Amino acid sequence: MEQTQRGTVGGSSDALMSQISPDNVLEVGRALSAQIVAIRESLRSAQRTRVGPCGDDPISGVATPAFQDRFERTIATHAQHQTELEEAVRRLRATAVVFELGEDAIARSFAI
């Protein structure tokens, strides 16, 4: 990734980074860090869950693998979103350093 006066450039969070300034970088970092924690906790719980038959009817048993597959794809989608948020937070942290906002403030805002 390339370093510029406004921060780090490159990756899927370019649209976010174009809206970042010294006035909002810490607040955005806090908000995204909180989202990452919430997603991480939800994924831990979801990854231990298995889809079972809805009832004793013959269709439920046949449909269960399809529902499990859909459930696993949904978990994978959310895991990818978490990864993208983590990339954005790394970039925001680097940008906060470039903006010279102070290590203590940066550490408090990017606690993930």
mmCIF file of N, CA and C in Angstrom:
data_model
loop_
_atom_site.group_PDB
_atom_site.id
_atom_site.type_symbol
_atom_site.label_atom_id
_atom_site.label_comp_id
_atom_site.label_asym_id
_atom_site.label_seq_id
_atom_site.Cartn_x
_atom_site.Cartn_y
_atom_site.Cartn_z
ATOM 1 N N MET A 1 0.833 -1.185 0.000
ATOM 2 C CA MET A 1 0.000 0.000 0.000
ATOM 3 C C MET A 1 0.870 1.238 0.000
ATOM 4 N N GLU A 2 0.392 2.256 -0.605
ATOM 5 C CA GLU A 2 1.135 3.499 -0.773
ATOM 6 C C GLU A 2 0.775 4.480 0.342
ATOM 7 N N GLN A 3 1.742 5.214 0.833
ATOM 8 C CA GLN A 3 1.537 6.204 1.885
ATOM 9 C C GLN A 3 1.407 7.581 1.241
ATOM 10 N N THR A 4 0.409 8.351 1.653
ATOM 11 C CA THR A 4 0.240 9.716 1.163
ATOM 12 C C THR A 4 0.058 10.639 2.359
ATOM 13 N N GLN A 5 -0.099 11.925 2.082
ATOM 14 C CA GLN A 5 -0.296 12.903 3.145
ATOM 15 C C GLN A 5 -1.590 12.622 3.912
ATOM 16 N N ARG A 6 -2.615 12.088 3.258
ATOM 17 C CA ARG A 6 -3.896 11.793 3.917
ATOM 18 C C ARG A 6 -3.896 10.442 4.593
ATOM 19 N N GLY A 7 -2.916 9.572 4.359
ATOM 20 C CA GLY A 7 -2.893 8.269 5.010
ATOM 21 C C GLY A 7 -2.540 7.173 4.039
ATOM 22 N N THR A 8 -2.899 5.960 4.407
ATOM 23 C CA THR A 8 -2.586 4.792 3.608
ATOM 24 C C THR A 8 -3.602 4.648 2.481
ATOM 25 N N VAL A 9 -3.140 4.252 1.293
ATOM 26 C CA VAL A 9 -4.011 4.147 0.130
ATOM 27 C C VAL A 9 -3.968 2.720 -0.397
ATOM 28 N N GLY A 10 -5.118 2.190 -0.819
ATOM 29 C CA GLY A 10 -5.192 0.863 -1.397
ATOM 30 C C GLY A 10 -6.110 -0.030 -0.594
ATOM 31 N N GLY A 11 -6.736 -1.021 -1.227
ATOM 32 C CA GLY A 11 -7.612 -1.949 -0.539
ATOM 33 C C GLY A 11 -9.072 -1.587 -0.713
ATOM 34 N N SER A 12 -9.925 -2.392 -0.053
ATOM 35 C CA SER A 12 -11.366 -2.246 -0.245
ATOM 36 C C SER A 12 -11.980 -1.117 0.560
ATOM 37 N N SER A 13 -11.230 -0.462 1.412
ATOM 38 C CA SER A 13 -11.795 0.597 2.240
ATOM 39 C C SER A 13 -11.484 1.997 1.717
ATOM 40 N N ASP A 14 -11.177 2.107 0.430
ATOM 41 C CA ASP A 14 -10.843 3.414 -0.150
ATOM 42 C C ASP A 14 -11.964 4.435 0.012
ATOM 43 N N ALA A 15 -13.220 4.028 -0.184
ATOM 44 C CA ALA A 15 -14.335 4.966 -0.064
ATOM 45 C C ALA A 15 -14.419 5.522 1.351
ATOM 46 N N LEU A 16 -14.210 4.662 2.335
ATOM 47 C CA LEU A 16 -14.207 5.119 3.719
ATOM 48 C C LEU A 16 -13.072 6.102 3.953
ATOM 49 N N MET A 17 -11.884 5.747 3.504
ATOM 50 C CA MET A 17 -10.713 6.566 3.762
ATOM 51 C C MET A 17 -10.815 7.945 3.127
ATOM 52 N N SER A 18 -11.543 8.061 2.037
ATOM 53 C CA SER A 18 -11.676 9.369 1.383
ATOM 54 C C SER A 18 -12.503 10.339 2.222
ATOM 55 N N GLN A 19 -13.202 9.820 3.242
ATOM 56 C CA GLN A 19 -14.042 10.667 4.097
ATOM 57 C C GLN A 19 -13.413 10.938 5.465
ATOM 58 N N ILE A 20 -12.204 10.469 5.674
ATOM 59 C CA ILE A 20 -11.552 10.564 6.978
ATOM 60 C C ILE A 20 -10.753 11.854 7.095
ATOM 61 N N SER A 21 -10.839 12.455 8.267
ATOM 62 C CA SER A 21 -10.089 13.674 8.566
ATOM 63 C C SER A 21 -9.553 13.559 9.992
ATOM 64 N N PRO A 22 -8.668 14.475 10.389
ATOM 65 C CA PRO A 22 -8.194 14.447 11.779
ATOM 66 C C PRO A 22 -9.335 14.592 12.793
ATOM 67 N N ASP A 23 -10.444 15.206 12.374
ATOM 68 C CA ASP A 23 -11.574 15.422 13.274
ATOM 69 C C ASP A 23 -12.428 14.176 13.500
ATOM 70 N N ASN A 24 -12.392 13.197 12.572
ATOM 71 C CA ASN A 24 -13.298 12.057 12.719
ATOM 72 C C ASN A 24 -12.614 10.688 12.757
ATOM 73 N N VAL A 25 -11.317 10.629 12.550
ATOM 74 C CA VAL A 25 -10.651 9.330 12.424
ATOM 75 C C VAL A 25 -10.774 8.490 13.694
ATOM 76 N N LEU A 26 -10.656 9.108 14.870
ATOM 77 C CA LEU A 26 -10.739 8.344 16.119
ATOM 78 C C LEU A 26 -12.161 7.854 16.377
ATOM 79 N N GLU A 27 -13.140 8.693 16.102
ATOM 80 C CA GLU A 27 -14.546 8.308 16.283
ATOM 81 C C GLU A 27 -14.927 7.156 15.349
ATOM 82 N N VAL A 28 -14.526 7.246 14.099
ATOM 83 C CA VAL A 28 -14.811 6.179 13.140
ATOM 84 C C VAL A 28 -14.088 4.895 13.556
ATOM 85 N N GLY A 29 -12.858 5.037 14.009
ATOM 86 C CA GLY A 29 -12.106 3.879 14.486
ATOM 87 C C GLY A 29 -12.796 3.184 15.645
ATOM 88 N N ARG A 30 -13.314 3.980 16.601
ATOM 89 C CA ARG A 30 -14.045 3.406 17.739
ATOM 90 C C ARG A 30 -15.289 2.662 17.278
ATOM 91 N N ALA A 31 -16.038 3.285 16.372
ATOM 92 C CA ALA A 31 -17.284 2.671 15.898
ATOM 93 C C ALA A 31 -17.016 1.358 15.167
ATOM 94 N N LEU A 32 -16.018 1.357 14.291
ATOM 95 C CA LEU A 32 -15.706 0.131 13.548
ATOM 96 C C LEU A 32 -15.119 -0.943 14.457
ATOM 97 N N SER A 33 -14.310 -0.540 15.431
ATOM 98 C CA SER A 33 -13.757 -1.503 16.381
ATOM 99 C C SER A 33 -14.880 -2.177 17.170
ATOM 100 N N ALA A 34 -15.877 -1.396 17.576
ATOM 101 C CA ALA A 34 -17.029 -1.966 18.299
ATOM 102 C C ALA A 34 -17.796 -2.938 17.413
ATOM 103 N N GLN A 35 -17.937 -2.602 16.143
ATOM 104 C CA GLN A 35 -18.604 -3.515 15.203
ATOM 105 C C GLN A 35 -17.840 -4.823 15.075
ATOM 106 N N ILE A 36 -16.533 -4.742 15.002
ATOM 107 C CA ILE A 36 -15.702 -5.949 14.875
ATOM 108 C C ILE A 36 -15.904 -6.854 16.088
ATOM 109 N N VAL A 37 -15.905 -6.266 17.267
ATOM 110 C CA VAL A 37 -16.100 -7.056 18.490
ATOM 111 C C VAL A 37 -17.465 -7.734 18.474
ATOM 112 N N ALA A 38 -18.498 -7.005 18.089
ATOM 113 C CA ALA A 38 -19.851 -7.571 18.049
ATOM 114 C C ALA A 38 -19.938 -8.710 17.026
ATOM 115 N N ILE A 39 -19.368 -8.510 15.856
ATOM 116 C CA ILE A 39 -19.388 -9.551 14.826
ATOM 117 C C ILE A 39 -18.606 -10.770 15.302
ATOM 118 N N ARG A 40 -17.441 -10.540 15.882
ATOM 119 C CA ARG A 40 -16.605 -11.646 16.366
ATOM 120 C C ARG A 40 -17.377 -12.497 17.386
ATOM 121 N N GLU A 41 -18.048 -11.843 18.333
ATOM 122 C CA GLU A 41 -18.821 -12.568 19.339
ATOM 123 C C GLU A 41 -19.977 -13.342 18.708
ATOM 124 N N SER A 42 -20.664 -12.725 17.773
ATOM 125 C CA SER A 42 -21.776 -13.400 17.096
ATOM 126 C C SER A 42 -21.295 -14.596 16.281
ATOM 127 N N LEU A 43 -20.166 -14.437 15.608
ATOM 128 C CA LEU A 43 -19.630 -15.539 14.808
ATOM 129 C C LEU A 43 -19.203 -16.712 15.682
ATOM 130 N N ARG A 44 -18.608 -16.421 16.823
ATOM 131 C CA ARG A 44 -18.219 -17.513 17.742
ATOM 132 C C ARG A 44 -19.433 -18.353 18.115
ATOM 133 N N SER A 45 -20.513 -17.684 18.430
ATOM 134 C CA SER A 45 -21.738 -18.384 18.796
ATOM 135 C C SER A 45 -22.319 -19.131 17.598
ATOM 136 N N ALA A 46 -22.372 -18.471 16.457
ATOM 137 C CA ALA A 46 -22.971 -19.070 15.259
ATOM 138 C C ALA A 46 -22.187 -20.271 14.764
ATOM 139 N N GLN A 47 -20.869 -20.229 14.890
ATOM 140 C CA GLN A 47 -20.048 -21.330 14.385
ATOM 141 C C GLN A 47 -20.240 -22.609 15.192
ATOM 142 N N ARG A 48 -20.779 -22.506 16.384
ATOM 143 C CA ARG A 48 -21.069 -23.700 17.188
ATOM 144 C C ARG A 48 -22.484 -24.232 16.929
ATOM 145 N N THR A 49 -23.249 -23.537 16.111
ATOM 146 C CA THR A 49 -24.642 -23.889 15.860
ATOM 147 C C THR A 49 -24.753 -24.785 14.627
ATOM 148 N N ARG A 50 -25.615 -25.755 14.709
ATOM 149 C CA ARG A 50 -25.909 -26.636 13.575
ATOM 150 C C ARG A 50 -27.405 -26.615 13.318
ATOM 151 N N VAL A 51 -27.778 -26.603 12.067
ATOM 152 C CA VAL A 51 -29.175 -26.630 11.675
ATOM 153 C C VAL A 51 -29.672 -28.062 11.806
ATOM 154 N N GLY A 52 -30.787 -28.219 12.458
ATOM 155 C CA GLY A 52 -31.395 -29.541 12.601
ATOM 156 C C GLY A 52 -32.731 -29.583 11.881
ATOM 157 N N PRO A 53 -33.317 -30.768 11.795
ATOM 158 C CA PRO A 53 -34.636 -30.887 11.166
ATOM 159 C C PRO A 53 -35.671 -30.019 11.886
ATOM 160 N N CYS A 54 -36.574 -29.444 11.142
ATOM 161 C CA CYS A 54 -37.609 -28.585 11.722
ATOM 162 C C CYS A 54 -38.703 -29.414 12.400
ATOM 163 N N GLY A 55 -38.846 -30.655 11.975
ATOM 164 C CA GLY A 55 -39.893 -31.509 12.532
ATOM 165 C C GLY A 55 -39.631 -32.962 12.178
ATOM 166 N N ASP A 56 -40.639 -33.779 12.433
ATOM 167 C CA ASP A 56 -40.528 -35.215 12.157
ATOM 168 C C ASP A 56 -40.958 -35.590 10.750
ATOM 169 N N ASP A 57 -41.393 -34.634 9.976
ATOM 170 C CA ASP A 57 -41.859 -34.929 8.619
ATOM 171 C C ASP A 57 -40.691 -35.340 7.729
ATOM 172 N N PRO A 58 -40.953 -36.053 6.645
ATOM 173 C CA PRO A 58 -39.862 -36.531 5.779
ATOM 174 C C PRO A 58 -39.122 -35.408 5.045
ATOM 175 N N ILE A 59 -39.748 -34.300 4.813
ATOM 176 C CA ILE A 59 -39.119 -33.196 4.081
ATOM 177 C C ILE A 59 -38.054 -32.506 4.942
ATOM 178 N N SER A 60 -38.299 -32.355 6.225
ATOM 179 C CA SER A 60 -37.347 -31.664 7.105
ATOM 180 C C SER A 60 -35.977 -32.320 7.068
ATOM 181 N N GLY A 61 -35.937 -33.641 7.115
ATOM 182 C CA GLY A 61 -34.665 -34.339 7.089
ATOM 183 C C GLY A 61 -33.914 -34.132 5.790
ATOM 184 N N VAL A 62 -34.638 -34.096 4.700
ATOM 185 C CA VAL A 62 -34.024 -33.891 3.382
ATOM 186 C C VAL A 62 -33.555 -32.443 3.220
ATOM 187 N N ALA A 63 -34.308 -31.504 3.769
ATOM 188 C CA ALA A 63 -34.005 -30.080 3.597
ATOM 189 C C ALA A 63 -32.890 -29.601 4.531
ATOM 190 N N THR A 64 -32.652 -30.310 5.612
ATOM 191 C CA THR A 64 -31.676 -29.869 6.614
ATOM 192 C C THR A 64 -30.295 -29.589 6.023
ATOM 193 N N PRO A 65 -29.714 -30.453 5.186
ATOM 194 C CA PRO A 65 -28.387 -30.139 4.620
ATOM 195 C C PRO A 65 -28.375 -28.844 3.795
ATOM 196 N N ALA A 66 -29.463 -28.573 3.081
ATOM 197 C CA ALA A 66 -29.525 -27.336 2.291
ATOM 198 C C ALA A 66 -29.562 -26.114 3.209
ATOM 199 N N PHE A 67 -30.327 -26.224 4.295
ATOM 200 C CA PHE A 67 -30.378 -25.118 5.250
ATOM 201 C C PHE A 67 -29.031 -24.932 5.942
ATOM 202 N N GLN A 68 -28.354 -26.029 6.273
ATOM 203 C CA GLN A 68 -27.031 -25.944 6.901
ATOM 204 C C GLN A 68 -26.038 -25.273 5.963
ATOM 205 N N ASP A 69 -26.094 -25.626 4.676
ATOM 206 C CA ASP A 69 -25.199 -25.011 3.692
ATOM 207 C C ASP A 69 -25.450 -23.507 3.607
ATOM 208 N N ARG A 70 -26.700 -23.117 3.561
ATOM 209 C CA ARG A 70 -27.048 -21.698 3.484
ATOM 210 C C ARG A 70 -26.558 -20.969 4.749
ATOM 211 N N PHE A 71 -26.750 -21.598 5.894
ATOM 212 C CA PHE A 71 -26.309 -21.040 7.163
ATOM 213 C C PHE A 71 -24.792 -20.833 7.156
ATOM 214 N N GLU A 72 -24.045 -21.819 6.703
ATOM 215 C CA GLU A 72 -22.584 -21.719 6.649
ATOM 216 C C GLU A 72 -22.123 -20.641 5.682
ATOM 217 N N ARG A 73 -22.834 -20.483 4.551
ATOM 218 C CA ARG A 73 -22.471 -19.412 3.614
ATOM 219 C C ARG A 73 -22.740 -18.040 4.220
ATOM 220 N N THR A 74 -23.805 -17.938 4.993
ATOM 221 C CA THR A 74 -24.107 -16.669 5.671
ATOM 222 C C THR A 74 -23.019 -16.339 6.688
ATOM 223 N N ILE A 75 -22.578 -17.335 7.439
ATOM 224 C CA ILE A 75 -21.480 -17.131 8.398
ATOM 225 C C ILE A 75 -20.225 -16.683 7.662
ATOM 226 N N ALA A 76 -19.917 -17.312 6.540
ATOM 227 C CA ALA A 76 -18.729 -16.948 5.760
ATOM 228 C C ALA A 76 -18.816 -15.502 5.268
ATOM 229 N N THR A 77 -19.993 -15.076 4.871
ATOM 230 C CA THR A 77 -20.185 -13.695 4.421
ATOM 231 C C THR A 77 -19.888 -12.718 5.556
ATOM 232 N N HIS A 78 -20.380 -13.028 6.735
ATOM 233 C CA HIS A 78 -20.139 -12.143 7.880
ATOM 234 C C HIS A 78 -18.674 -12.180 8.314
ATOM 235 N N ALA A 79 -18.034 -13.325 8.199
ATOM 236 C CA ALA A 79 -16.603 -13.416 8.513
ATOM 237 C C ALA A 79 -15.795 -12.545 7.543
ATOM 238 N N GLN A 80 -16.177 -12.546 6.287
ATOM 239 C CA GLN A 80 -15.501 -11.702 5.302
ATOM 240 C C GLN A 80 -15.713 -10.223 5.616
ATOM 241 N N HIS A 81 -16.921 -9.880 6.043
ATOM 242 C CA HIS A 81 -17.197 -8.490 6.428
ATOM 243 C C HIS A 81 -16.312 -8.088 7.611
ATOM 244 N N GLN A 82 -16.150 -8.990 8.574
ATOM 245 C CA GLN A 82 -15.273 -8.719 9.714
ATOM 246 C C GLN A 82 -13.848 -8.466 9.239
ATOM 247 N N THR A 83 -13.367 -9.268 8.309
ATOM 248 C CA THR A 83 -12.015 -9.100 7.768
ATOM 249 C C THR A 83 -11.870 -7.734 7.102
ATOM 250 N N GLU A 84 -12.884 -7.321 6.352
ATOM 251 C CA GLU A 84 -12.851 -6.014 5.692
ATOM 252 C C GLU A 84 -12.835 -4.881 6.719
ATOM 253 N N LEU A 85 -13.622 -5.039 7.789
ATOM 254 C CA LEU A 85 -13.609 -4.020 8.843
ATOM 255 C C LEU A 85 -12.248 -3.955 9.527
ATOM 256 N N GLU A 86 -11.633 -5.115 9.749
ATOM 257 C CA GLU A 86 -10.297 -5.135 10.362
ATOM 258 C C GLU A 86 -9.286 -4.416 9.478
ATOM 259 N N GLU A 87 -9.385 -4.603 8.164
ATOM 260 C CA GLU A 87 -8.495 -3.877 7.244
ATOM 261 C C GLU A 87 -8.731 -2.374 7.357
ATOM 262 N N ALA A 88 -9.992 -1.983 7.405
ATOM 263 C CA ALA A 88 -10.310 -0.556 7.519
ATOM 264 C C ALA A 88 -9.763 0.018 8.819
ATOM 265 N N VAL A 89 -9.883 -0.723 9.911
ATOM 266 C CA VAL A 89 -9.380 -0.238 11.200
ATOM 267 C C VAL A 89 -7.857 -0.115 11.180
ATOM 268 N N ARG A 90 -7.182 -1.071 10.552
ATOM 269 C CA ARG A 90 -5.711 -0.954 10.432
ATOM 270 C C ARG A 90 -5.342 0.306 9.662
ATOM 271 N N ARG A 91 -6.068 0.574 8.599
ATOM 272 C CA ARG A 91 -5.787 1.767 7.805
ATOM 273 C C ARG A 91 -6.106 3.042 8.584
ATOM 274 N N LEU A 92 -7.203 3.029 9.332
ATOM 275 C CA LEU A 92 -7.563 4.192 10.143
ATOM 276 C C LEU A 92 -6.508 4.455 11.216
ATOM 277 N N ARG A 93 -6.036 3.379 11.834
ATOM 278 C CA ARG A 93 -4.986 3.528 12.852
ATOM 279 C C ARG A 93 -3.731 4.155 12.241
ATOM 280 N N ALA A 94 -3.327 3.662 11.076
ATOM 281 C CA ALA A 94 -2.156 4.219 10.401
ATOM 282 C C ALA A 94 -2.380 5.686 10.054
ATOM 283 N N THR A 95 -3.581 6.013 9.660
ATOM 284 C CA THR A 95 -3.902 7.395 9.316
ATOM 285 C C THR A 95 -3.873 8.271 10.563
ATOM 286 N N ALA A 96 -4.375 7.758 11.686
ATOM 287 C CA ALA A 96 -4.341 8.517 12.943
ATOM 288 C C ALA A 96 -2.904 8.808 13.353
ATOM 289 N N VAL A 97 -2.012 7.852 13.104
ATOM 290 C CA VAL A 97 -0.583 8.073 13.397
ATOM 291 C C VAL A 97 -0.038 9.189 12.510
ATOM 292 N N VAL A 98 -0.380 9.157 11.229
ATOM 293 C CA VAL A 98 0.059 10.203 10.295
ATOM 294 C C VAL A 98 -0.475 11.569 10.731
ATOM 295 N N PHE A 99 -1.713 11.579 11.245
ATOM 296 C CA PHE A 99 -2.309 12.831 11.723
ATOM 297 C C PHE A 99 -1.727 13.271 13.068
ATOM 298 N N GLU A 100 -0.843 12.449 13.669
ATOM 299 C CA GLU A 100 -0.184 12.748 14.937
ATOM 300 C C GLU A 100 -1.193 13.066 16.046
ATOM 301 N N LEU A 101 -2.133 12.134 16.254
ATOM 302 C CA LEU A 101 -3.193 12.354 17.236
ATOM 303 C C LEU A 101 -2.857 11.832 18.631
ATOM 304 N N GLY A 102 -1.676 11.283 18.825
ATOM 305 C CA GLY A 102 -1.243 10.827 20.143
ATOM 306 C C GLY A 102 -1.521 9.351 20.370
ATOM 307 N N GLU A 103 -0.505 8.650 20.865
ATOM 308 C CA GLU A 103 -0.607 7.194 21.048
ATOM 309 C C GLU A 103 -1.706 6.777 22.007
ATOM 310 N N ASP A 104 -1.908 7.529 23.097
ATOM 311 C CA ASP A 104 -2.941 7.165 24.065
ATOM 312 C C ASP A 104 -4.335 7.234 23.436
ATOM 313 N N ALA A 105 -4.612 8.324 22.735
ATOM 314 C CA ALA A 105 -5.917 8.477 22.087
ATOM 315 C C ALA A 105 -6.103 7.408 21.023
ATOM 316 N N ILE A 106 -5.063 7.116 20.288
ATOM 317 C CA ILE A 106 -5.139 6.096 19.240
ATOM 318 C C ILE A 106 -5.392 4.724 19.872
ATOM 319 N N ALA A 107 -4.667 4.404 20.920
ATOM 320 C CA ALA A 107 -4.832 3.105 21.588
ATOM 321 C C ALA A 107 -6.254 2.948 22.132
ATOM 322 N N ARG A 108 -6.828 3.988 22.701
ATOM 323 C CA ARG A 108 -8.205 3.918 23.233
ATOM 324 C C ARG A 108 -9.222 3.718 22.117
ATOM 325 N N SER A 109 -8.992 4.327 20.984
ATOM 326 C CA SER A 109 -9.951 4.271 19.883
ATOM 327 C C SER A 109 -9.880 2.978 19.084
ATOM 328 N N PHE A 110 -8.732 2.358 19.062
ATOM 329 C CA PHE A 110 -8.540 1.172 18.221
ATOM 330 C C PHE A 110 -8.249 -0.065 19.071
ATOM 331 N N ALA A 111 -9.034 -0.259 20.082
ATOM 332 C CA ALA A 111 -8.844 -1.393 20.999
ATOM 333 C C ALA A 111 -9.618 -2.617 20.510
ATOM 334 N N ILE A 112 -9.044 -3.320 19.529
ATOM 335 C CA ILE A 112 -9.671 -4.577 19.081
ATOM 336 C C ILE A 112 -8.662 -5.697 19.210
#
